[in-house]
PDB file of C-alpha atoms in Angstrom:
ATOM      1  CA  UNK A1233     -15.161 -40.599 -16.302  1.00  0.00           C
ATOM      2  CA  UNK A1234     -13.816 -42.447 -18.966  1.00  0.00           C
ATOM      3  CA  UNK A1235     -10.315 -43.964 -19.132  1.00  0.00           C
ATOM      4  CA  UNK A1236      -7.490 -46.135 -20.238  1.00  0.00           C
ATOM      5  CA  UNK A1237      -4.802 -47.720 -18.581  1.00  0.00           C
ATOM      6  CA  UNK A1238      -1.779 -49.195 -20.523  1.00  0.00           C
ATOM      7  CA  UNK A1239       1.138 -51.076 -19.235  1.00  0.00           C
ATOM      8  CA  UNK A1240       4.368 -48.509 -19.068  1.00  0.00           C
ATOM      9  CA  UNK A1241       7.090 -49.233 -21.355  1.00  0.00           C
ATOM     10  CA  UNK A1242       9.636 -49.330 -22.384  1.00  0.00           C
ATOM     11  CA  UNK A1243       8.973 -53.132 -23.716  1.00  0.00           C
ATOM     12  CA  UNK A1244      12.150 -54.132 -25.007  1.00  0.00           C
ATOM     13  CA  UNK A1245      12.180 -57.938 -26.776  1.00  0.00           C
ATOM     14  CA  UNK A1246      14.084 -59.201 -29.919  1.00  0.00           C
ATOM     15  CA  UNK A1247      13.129 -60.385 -32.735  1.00  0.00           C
ATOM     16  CA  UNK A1248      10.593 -63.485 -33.133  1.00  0.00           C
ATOM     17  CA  UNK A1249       9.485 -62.807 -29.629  1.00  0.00           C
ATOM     18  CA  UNK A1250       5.811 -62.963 -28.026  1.00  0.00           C
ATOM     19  CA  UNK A1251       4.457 -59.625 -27.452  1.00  0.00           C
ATOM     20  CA  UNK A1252       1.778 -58.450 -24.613  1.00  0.00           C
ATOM     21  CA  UNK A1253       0.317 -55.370 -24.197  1.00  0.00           C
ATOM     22  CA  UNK A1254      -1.459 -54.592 -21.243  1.00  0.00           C
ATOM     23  CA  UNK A1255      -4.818 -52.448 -21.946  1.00  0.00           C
ATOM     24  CA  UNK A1256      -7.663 -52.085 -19.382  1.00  0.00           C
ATOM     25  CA  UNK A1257     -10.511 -49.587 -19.442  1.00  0.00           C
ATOM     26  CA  UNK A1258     -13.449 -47.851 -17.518  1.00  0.00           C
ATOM     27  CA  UNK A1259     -16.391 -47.092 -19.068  1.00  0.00           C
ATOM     28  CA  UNK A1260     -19.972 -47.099 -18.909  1.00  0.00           C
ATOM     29  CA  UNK A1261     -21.785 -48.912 -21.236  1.00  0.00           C
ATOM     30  CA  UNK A1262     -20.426 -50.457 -24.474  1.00  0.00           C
ATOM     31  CA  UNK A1263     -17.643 -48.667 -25.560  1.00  0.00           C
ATOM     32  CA  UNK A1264     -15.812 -49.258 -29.203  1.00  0.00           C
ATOM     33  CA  UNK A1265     -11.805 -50.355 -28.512  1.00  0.00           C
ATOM     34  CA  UNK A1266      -9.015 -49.483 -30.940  1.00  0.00           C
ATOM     35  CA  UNK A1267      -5.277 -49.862 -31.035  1.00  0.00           C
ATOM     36  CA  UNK A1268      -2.857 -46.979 -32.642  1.00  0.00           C
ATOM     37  CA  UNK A1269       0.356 -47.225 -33.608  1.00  0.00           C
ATOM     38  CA  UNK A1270       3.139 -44.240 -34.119  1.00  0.00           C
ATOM     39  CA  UNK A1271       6.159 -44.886 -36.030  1.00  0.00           C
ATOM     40  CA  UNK A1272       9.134 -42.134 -35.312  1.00  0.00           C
ATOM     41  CA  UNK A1273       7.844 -39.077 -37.363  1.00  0.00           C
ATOM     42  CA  UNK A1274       4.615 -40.016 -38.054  1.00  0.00           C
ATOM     43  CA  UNK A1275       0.985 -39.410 -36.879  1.00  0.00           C
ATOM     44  CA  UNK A1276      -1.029 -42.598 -34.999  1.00  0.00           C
ATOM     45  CA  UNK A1277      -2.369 -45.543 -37.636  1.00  0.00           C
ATOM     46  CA  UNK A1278      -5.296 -47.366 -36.963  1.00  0.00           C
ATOM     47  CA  UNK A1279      -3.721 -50.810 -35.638  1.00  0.00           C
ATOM     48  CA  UNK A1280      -7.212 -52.871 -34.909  1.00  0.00           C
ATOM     49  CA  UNK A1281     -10.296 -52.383 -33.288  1.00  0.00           C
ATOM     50  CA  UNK A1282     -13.165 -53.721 -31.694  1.00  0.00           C
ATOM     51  CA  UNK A1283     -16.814 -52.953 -31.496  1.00  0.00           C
ATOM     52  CA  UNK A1284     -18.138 -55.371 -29.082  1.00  0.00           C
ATOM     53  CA  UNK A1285     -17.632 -57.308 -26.371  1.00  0.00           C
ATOM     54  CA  UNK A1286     -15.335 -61.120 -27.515  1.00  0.00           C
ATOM     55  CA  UNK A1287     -14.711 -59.147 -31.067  1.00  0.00           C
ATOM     56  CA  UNK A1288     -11.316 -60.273 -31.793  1.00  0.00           C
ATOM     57  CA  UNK A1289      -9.635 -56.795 -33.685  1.00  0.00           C
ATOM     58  CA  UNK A1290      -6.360 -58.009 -35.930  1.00  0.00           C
ATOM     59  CA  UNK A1291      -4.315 -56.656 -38.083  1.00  0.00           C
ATOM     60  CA  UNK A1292      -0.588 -57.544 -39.444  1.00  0.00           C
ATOM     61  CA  UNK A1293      -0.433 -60.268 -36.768  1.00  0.00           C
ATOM     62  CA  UNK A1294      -1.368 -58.021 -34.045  1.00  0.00           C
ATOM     63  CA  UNK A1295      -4.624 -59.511 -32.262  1.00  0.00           C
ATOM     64  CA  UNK A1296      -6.718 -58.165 -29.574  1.00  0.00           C
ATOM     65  CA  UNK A1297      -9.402 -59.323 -27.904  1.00  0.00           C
ATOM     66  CA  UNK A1298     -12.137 -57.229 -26.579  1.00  0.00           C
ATOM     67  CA  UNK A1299     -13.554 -58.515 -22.936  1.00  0.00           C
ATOM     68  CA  UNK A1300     -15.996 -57.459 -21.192  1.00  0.00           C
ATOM     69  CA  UNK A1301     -15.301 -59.276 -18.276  1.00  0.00           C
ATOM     70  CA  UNK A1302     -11.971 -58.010 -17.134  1.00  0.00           C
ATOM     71  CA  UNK A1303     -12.220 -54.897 -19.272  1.00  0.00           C
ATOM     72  CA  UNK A1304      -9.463 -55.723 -21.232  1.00  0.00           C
ATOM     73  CA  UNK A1305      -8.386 -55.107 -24.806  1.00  0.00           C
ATOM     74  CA  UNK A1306      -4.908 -56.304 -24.386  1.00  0.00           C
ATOM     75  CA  UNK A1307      -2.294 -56.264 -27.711  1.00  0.00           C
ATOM     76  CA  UNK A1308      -0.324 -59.380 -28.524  1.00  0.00           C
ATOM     77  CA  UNK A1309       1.879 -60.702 -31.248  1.00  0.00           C
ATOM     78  CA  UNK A1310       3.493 -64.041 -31.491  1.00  0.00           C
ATOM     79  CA  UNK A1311       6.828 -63.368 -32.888  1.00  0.00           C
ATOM     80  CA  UNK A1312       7.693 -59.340 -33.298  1.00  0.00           C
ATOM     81  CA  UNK A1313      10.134 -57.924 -35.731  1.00  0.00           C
ATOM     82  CA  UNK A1314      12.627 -54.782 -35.933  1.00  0.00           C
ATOM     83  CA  UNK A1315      10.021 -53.104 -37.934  1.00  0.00           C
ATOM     84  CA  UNK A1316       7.341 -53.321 -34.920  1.00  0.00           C
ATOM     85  CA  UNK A1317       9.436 -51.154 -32.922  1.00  0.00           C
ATOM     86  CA  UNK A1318       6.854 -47.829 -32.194  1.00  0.00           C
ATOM     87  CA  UNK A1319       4.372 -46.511 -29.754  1.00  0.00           C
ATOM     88  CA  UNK A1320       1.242 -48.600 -29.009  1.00  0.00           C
ATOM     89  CA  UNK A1321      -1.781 -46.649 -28.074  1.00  0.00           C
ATOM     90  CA  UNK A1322      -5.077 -48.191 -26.576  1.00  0.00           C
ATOM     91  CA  UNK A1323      -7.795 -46.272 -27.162  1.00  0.00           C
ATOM     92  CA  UNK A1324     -11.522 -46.258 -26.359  1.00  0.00           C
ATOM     93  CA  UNK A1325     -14.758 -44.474 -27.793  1.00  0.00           C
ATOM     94  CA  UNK A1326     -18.166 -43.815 -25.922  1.00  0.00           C
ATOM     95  CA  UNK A1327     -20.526 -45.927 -27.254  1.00  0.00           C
ATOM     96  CA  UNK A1328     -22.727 -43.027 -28.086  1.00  0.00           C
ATOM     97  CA  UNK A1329     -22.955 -40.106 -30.754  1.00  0.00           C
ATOM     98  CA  UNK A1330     -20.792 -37.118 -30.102  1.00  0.00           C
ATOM     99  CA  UNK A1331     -17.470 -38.349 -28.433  1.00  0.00           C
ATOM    100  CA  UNK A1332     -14.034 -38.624 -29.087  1.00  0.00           C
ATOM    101  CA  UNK A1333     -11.377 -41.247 -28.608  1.00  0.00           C
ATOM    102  CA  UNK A1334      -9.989 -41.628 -24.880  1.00  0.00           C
ATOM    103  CA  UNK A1335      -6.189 -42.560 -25.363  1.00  0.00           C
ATOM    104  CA  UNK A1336      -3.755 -44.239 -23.019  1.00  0.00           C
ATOM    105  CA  UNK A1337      -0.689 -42.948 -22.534  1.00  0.00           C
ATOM    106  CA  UNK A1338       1.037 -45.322 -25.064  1.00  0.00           C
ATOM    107  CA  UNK A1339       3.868 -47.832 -24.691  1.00  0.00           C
ATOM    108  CA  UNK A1340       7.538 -47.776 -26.537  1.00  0.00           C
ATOM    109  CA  UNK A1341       8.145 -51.231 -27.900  1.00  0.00           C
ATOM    110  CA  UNK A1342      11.904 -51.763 -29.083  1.00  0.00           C
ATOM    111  CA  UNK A1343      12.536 -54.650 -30.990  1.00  0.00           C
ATOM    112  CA  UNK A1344      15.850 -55.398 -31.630  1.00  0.00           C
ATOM    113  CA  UNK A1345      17.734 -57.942 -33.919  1.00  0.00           C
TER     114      UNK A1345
ATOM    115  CA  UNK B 793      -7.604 -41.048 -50.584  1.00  0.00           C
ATOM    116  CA  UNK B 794      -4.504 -37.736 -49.726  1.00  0.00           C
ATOM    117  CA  UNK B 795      -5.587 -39.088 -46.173  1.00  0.00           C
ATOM    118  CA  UNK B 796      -5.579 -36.142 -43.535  1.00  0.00           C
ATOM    119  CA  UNK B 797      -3.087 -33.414 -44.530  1.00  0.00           C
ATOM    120  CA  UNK B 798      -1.827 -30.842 -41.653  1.00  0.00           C
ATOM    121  CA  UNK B 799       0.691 -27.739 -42.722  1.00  0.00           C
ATOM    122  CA  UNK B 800       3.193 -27.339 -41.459  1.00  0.00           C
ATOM    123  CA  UNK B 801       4.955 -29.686 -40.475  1.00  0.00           C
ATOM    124  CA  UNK B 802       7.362 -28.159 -38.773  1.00  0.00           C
ATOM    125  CA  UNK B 803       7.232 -24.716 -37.096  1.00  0.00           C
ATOM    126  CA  UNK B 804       9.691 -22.359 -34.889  1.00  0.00           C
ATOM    127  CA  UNK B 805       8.085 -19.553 -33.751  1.00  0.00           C
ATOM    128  CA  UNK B 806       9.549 -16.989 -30.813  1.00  0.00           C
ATOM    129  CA  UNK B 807       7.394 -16.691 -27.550  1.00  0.00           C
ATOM    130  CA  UNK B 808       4.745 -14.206 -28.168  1.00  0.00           C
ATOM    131  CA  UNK B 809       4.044 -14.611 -31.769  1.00  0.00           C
ATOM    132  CA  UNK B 810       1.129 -15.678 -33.523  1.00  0.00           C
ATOM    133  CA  UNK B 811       1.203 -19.192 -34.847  1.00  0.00           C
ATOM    134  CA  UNK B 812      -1.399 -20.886 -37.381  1.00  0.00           C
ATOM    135  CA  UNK B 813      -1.837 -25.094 -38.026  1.00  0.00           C
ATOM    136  CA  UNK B 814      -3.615 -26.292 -40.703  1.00  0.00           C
ATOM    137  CA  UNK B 815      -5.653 -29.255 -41.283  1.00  0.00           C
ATOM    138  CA  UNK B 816      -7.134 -30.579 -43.945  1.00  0.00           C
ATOM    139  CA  UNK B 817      -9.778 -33.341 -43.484  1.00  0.00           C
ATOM    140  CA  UNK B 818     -10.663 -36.352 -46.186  1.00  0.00           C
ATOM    141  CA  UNK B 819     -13.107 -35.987 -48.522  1.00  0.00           C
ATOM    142  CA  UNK B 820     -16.370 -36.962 -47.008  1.00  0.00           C
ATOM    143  CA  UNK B 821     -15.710 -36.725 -43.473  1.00  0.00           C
ATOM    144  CA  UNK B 822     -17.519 -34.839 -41.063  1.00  0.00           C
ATOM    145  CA  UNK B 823     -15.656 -35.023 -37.738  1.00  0.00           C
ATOM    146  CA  UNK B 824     -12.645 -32.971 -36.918  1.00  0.00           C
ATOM    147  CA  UNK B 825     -10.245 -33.802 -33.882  1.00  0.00           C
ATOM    148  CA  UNK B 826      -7.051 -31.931 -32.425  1.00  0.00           C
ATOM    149  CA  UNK B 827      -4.867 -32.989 -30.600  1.00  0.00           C
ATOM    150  CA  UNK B 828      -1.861 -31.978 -28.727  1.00  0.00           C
ATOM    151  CA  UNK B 829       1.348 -34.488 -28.038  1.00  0.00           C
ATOM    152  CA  UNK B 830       3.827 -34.330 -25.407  1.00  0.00           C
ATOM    153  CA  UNK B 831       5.780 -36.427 -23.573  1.00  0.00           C
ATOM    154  CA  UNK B 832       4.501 -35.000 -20.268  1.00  0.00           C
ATOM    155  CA  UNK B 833       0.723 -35.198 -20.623  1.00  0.00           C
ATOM    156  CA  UNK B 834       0.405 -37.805 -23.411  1.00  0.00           C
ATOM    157  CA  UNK B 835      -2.035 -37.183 -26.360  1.00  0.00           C
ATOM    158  CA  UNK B 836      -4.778 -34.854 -25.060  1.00  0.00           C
ATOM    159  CA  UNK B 837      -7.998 -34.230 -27.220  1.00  0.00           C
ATOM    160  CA  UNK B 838      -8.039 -29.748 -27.656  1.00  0.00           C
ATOM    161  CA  UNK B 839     -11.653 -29.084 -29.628  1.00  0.00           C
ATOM    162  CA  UNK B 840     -14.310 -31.841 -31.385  1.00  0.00           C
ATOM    163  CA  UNK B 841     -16.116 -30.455 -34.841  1.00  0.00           C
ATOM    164  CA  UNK B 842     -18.757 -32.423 -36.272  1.00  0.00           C
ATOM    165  CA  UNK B 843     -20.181 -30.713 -39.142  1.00  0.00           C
ATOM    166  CA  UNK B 844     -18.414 -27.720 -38.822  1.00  0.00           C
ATOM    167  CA  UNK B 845     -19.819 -26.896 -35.391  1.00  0.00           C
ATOM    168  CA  UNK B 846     -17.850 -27.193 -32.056  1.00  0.00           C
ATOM    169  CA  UNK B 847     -18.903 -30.187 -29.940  1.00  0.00           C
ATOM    170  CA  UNK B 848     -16.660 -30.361 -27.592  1.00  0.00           C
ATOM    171  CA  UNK B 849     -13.811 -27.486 -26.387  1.00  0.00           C
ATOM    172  CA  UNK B 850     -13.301 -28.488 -22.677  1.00  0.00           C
ATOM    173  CA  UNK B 851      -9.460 -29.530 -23.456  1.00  0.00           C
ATOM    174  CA  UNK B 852      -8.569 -26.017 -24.846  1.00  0.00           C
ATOM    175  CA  UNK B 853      -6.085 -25.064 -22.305  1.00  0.00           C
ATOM    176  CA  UNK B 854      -7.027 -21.082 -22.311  1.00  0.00           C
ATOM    177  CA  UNK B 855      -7.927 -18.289 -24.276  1.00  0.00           C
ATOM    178  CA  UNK B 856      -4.653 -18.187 -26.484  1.00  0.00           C
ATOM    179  CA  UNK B 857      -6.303 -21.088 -27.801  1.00  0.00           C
ATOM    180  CA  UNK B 858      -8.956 -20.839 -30.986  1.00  0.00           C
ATOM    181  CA  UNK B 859      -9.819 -22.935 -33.615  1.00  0.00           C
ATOM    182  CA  UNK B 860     -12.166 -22.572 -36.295  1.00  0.00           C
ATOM    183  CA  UNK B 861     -13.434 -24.928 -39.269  1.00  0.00           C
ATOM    184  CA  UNK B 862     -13.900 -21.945 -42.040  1.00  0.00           C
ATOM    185  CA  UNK B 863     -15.650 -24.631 -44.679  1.00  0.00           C
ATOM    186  CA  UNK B 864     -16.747 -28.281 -44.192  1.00  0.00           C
ATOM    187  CA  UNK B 865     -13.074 -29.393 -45.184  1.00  0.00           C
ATOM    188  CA  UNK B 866     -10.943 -27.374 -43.854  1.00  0.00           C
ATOM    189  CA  UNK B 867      -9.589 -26.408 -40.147  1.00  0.00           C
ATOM    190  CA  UNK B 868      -7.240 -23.857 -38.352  1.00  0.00           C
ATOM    191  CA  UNK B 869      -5.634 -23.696 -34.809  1.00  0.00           C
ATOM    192  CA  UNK B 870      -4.346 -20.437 -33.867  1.00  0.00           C
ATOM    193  CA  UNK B 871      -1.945 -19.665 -30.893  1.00  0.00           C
ATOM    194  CA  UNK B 872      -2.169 -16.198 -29.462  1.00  0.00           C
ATOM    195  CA  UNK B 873       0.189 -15.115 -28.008  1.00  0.00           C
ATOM    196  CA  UNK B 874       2.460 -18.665 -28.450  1.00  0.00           C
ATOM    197  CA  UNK B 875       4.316 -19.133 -24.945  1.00  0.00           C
ATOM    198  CA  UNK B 876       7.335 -21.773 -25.041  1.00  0.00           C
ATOM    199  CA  UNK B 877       4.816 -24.535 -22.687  1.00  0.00           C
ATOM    200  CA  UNK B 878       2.888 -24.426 -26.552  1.00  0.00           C
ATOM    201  CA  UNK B 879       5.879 -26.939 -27.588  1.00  0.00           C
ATOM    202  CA  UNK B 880       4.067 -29.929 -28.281  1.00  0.00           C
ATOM    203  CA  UNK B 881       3.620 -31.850 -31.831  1.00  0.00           C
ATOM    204  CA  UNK B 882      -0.284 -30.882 -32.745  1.00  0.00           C
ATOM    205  CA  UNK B 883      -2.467 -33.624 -34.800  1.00  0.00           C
ATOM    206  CA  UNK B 884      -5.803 -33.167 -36.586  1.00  0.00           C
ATOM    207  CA  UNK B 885      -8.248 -36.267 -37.056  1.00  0.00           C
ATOM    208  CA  UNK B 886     -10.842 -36.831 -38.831  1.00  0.00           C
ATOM    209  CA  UNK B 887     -13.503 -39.474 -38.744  1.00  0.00           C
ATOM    210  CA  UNK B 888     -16.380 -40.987 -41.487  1.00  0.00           C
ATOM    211  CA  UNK B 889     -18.941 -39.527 -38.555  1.00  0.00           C
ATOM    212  CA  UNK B 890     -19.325 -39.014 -34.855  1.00  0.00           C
ATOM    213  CA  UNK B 891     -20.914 -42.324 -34.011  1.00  0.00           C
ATOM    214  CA  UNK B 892     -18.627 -44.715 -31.877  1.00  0.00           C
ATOM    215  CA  UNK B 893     -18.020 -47.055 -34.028  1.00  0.00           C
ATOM    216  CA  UNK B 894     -15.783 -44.968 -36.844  1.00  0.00           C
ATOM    217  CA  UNK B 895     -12.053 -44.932 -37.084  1.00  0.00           C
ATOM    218  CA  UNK B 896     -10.374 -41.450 -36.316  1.00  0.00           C
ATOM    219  CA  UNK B 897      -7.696 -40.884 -39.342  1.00  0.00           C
ATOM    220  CA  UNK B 898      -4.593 -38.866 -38.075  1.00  0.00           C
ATOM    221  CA  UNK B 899      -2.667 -36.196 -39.657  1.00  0.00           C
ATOM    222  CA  UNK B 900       1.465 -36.816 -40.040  1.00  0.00           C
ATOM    223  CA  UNK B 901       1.202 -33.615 -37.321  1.00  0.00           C
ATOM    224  CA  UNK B 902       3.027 -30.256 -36.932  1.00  0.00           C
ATOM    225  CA  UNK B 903       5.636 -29.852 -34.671  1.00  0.00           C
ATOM    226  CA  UNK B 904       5.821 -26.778 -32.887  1.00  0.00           C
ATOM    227  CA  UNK B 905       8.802 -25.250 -31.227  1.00  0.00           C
ATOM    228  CA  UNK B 906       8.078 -21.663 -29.554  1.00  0.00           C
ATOM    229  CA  UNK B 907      11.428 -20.319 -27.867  1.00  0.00           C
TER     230      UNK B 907
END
């Protein structure tokens, strides 16, 4: 079936650092690609997403790009701050009526000052 | 937009006992999601509603399990009898529609404790 793979965490980086990621996928067809983020406390937030293959999903100077190629959807930031510090989820939907979002298993990112 | 609004938000609740989480969907959308969170098993889809009608139930883990969507809006998860491997923080979704392209809007959650 269907699936995501993330990258385990914890990612640990200071501040102005370049982020990465990881997010691969298995699917069948076409699926849609989406980010989520979860602050302590709080229910997942739409990060980005991605409808098609080379769709470049960004958001707060997050980017991710979708490809097809290497089935990839992989998160990246150029210079993180203290407030980025939450759980990244990669997520994928079916590309067809009726389905729900497949989630990854997240990754902790701690950015510290 | 109130965005998705789940009640409680919190909840202790002895083994046995009945337990109730609330969901609340926004206005205009017609897909409903739960979900259960733990650090064990990750985020795991429970039940899928679109319009009000089950879609998909395979990830209800048993019988205890139920959840209902009274009116077009509105949503309940029950839990009985609650057993202390319930534990988990529960989130509701909702989404615009069920085609693959629509965002999935989450709920702050409820975190259940059974002991």
């Amino acid at each position: 079936g269907d699936s995501v793979t993330q990258m385990e965490g914890p990612v640990t980086l200071s501040e102005e650092a370049f982020l990465t990621i990881n997010c691969t996928y298995t699917a069948t067809g076409y699926p849609s690609l989406f980010w989520y983020v979860q602050y302590p406390g709080e229910g997942l937030q739409l990060l980005l997403k991605a409808t098609k293959a080379d769709d470049k999903g960004s958001n707060k100077g997050f980017e991710a790009t979708y490809r097809k190629e290497t089935t990839s959807f992989h998160l990246e930031k150029g210079s993180v701050q203290v407030s980025d510090s939450a759980v990244y989820f990669c997520a994928l939907r079916p590309n067809q009526a009726g389905t729900a979002l497949i989630f990854g298993k997240g990754t902790t990112l701690s950015v510290s000052s | 937009d109130a965005g998705v609004i789940q009640s409680p938000r919190h909840e202790v609740t002895e083994m046995g006992q009945e337990v109730t989480l609330r969901c609340k969907l926004i206005s205009g959308h017609n897909s409903l999601f739960w979900y259960r969170q733990t650090m064990m098993r990750g985020l795991e889809l429970l039940i899928y509603f679109n319009n009000n009608v089950p879609i998909d139930d395979s990830g209800m883990p048993e019988d205890r399990f139920s959840a209902k969507m009274p009116n077009a809006s509105f949503s309940t998860l029950k839990i009985q009898p609650s057993e202390p491997r319930d534990s988990a923080v529960y989130f509701c979704a909702s989404s615009l529609s069920s085609g693959p392209y629509d965002t999935q809007y989450f709920g702050p959650g409820t975190r259940l404790t059974v002991l």
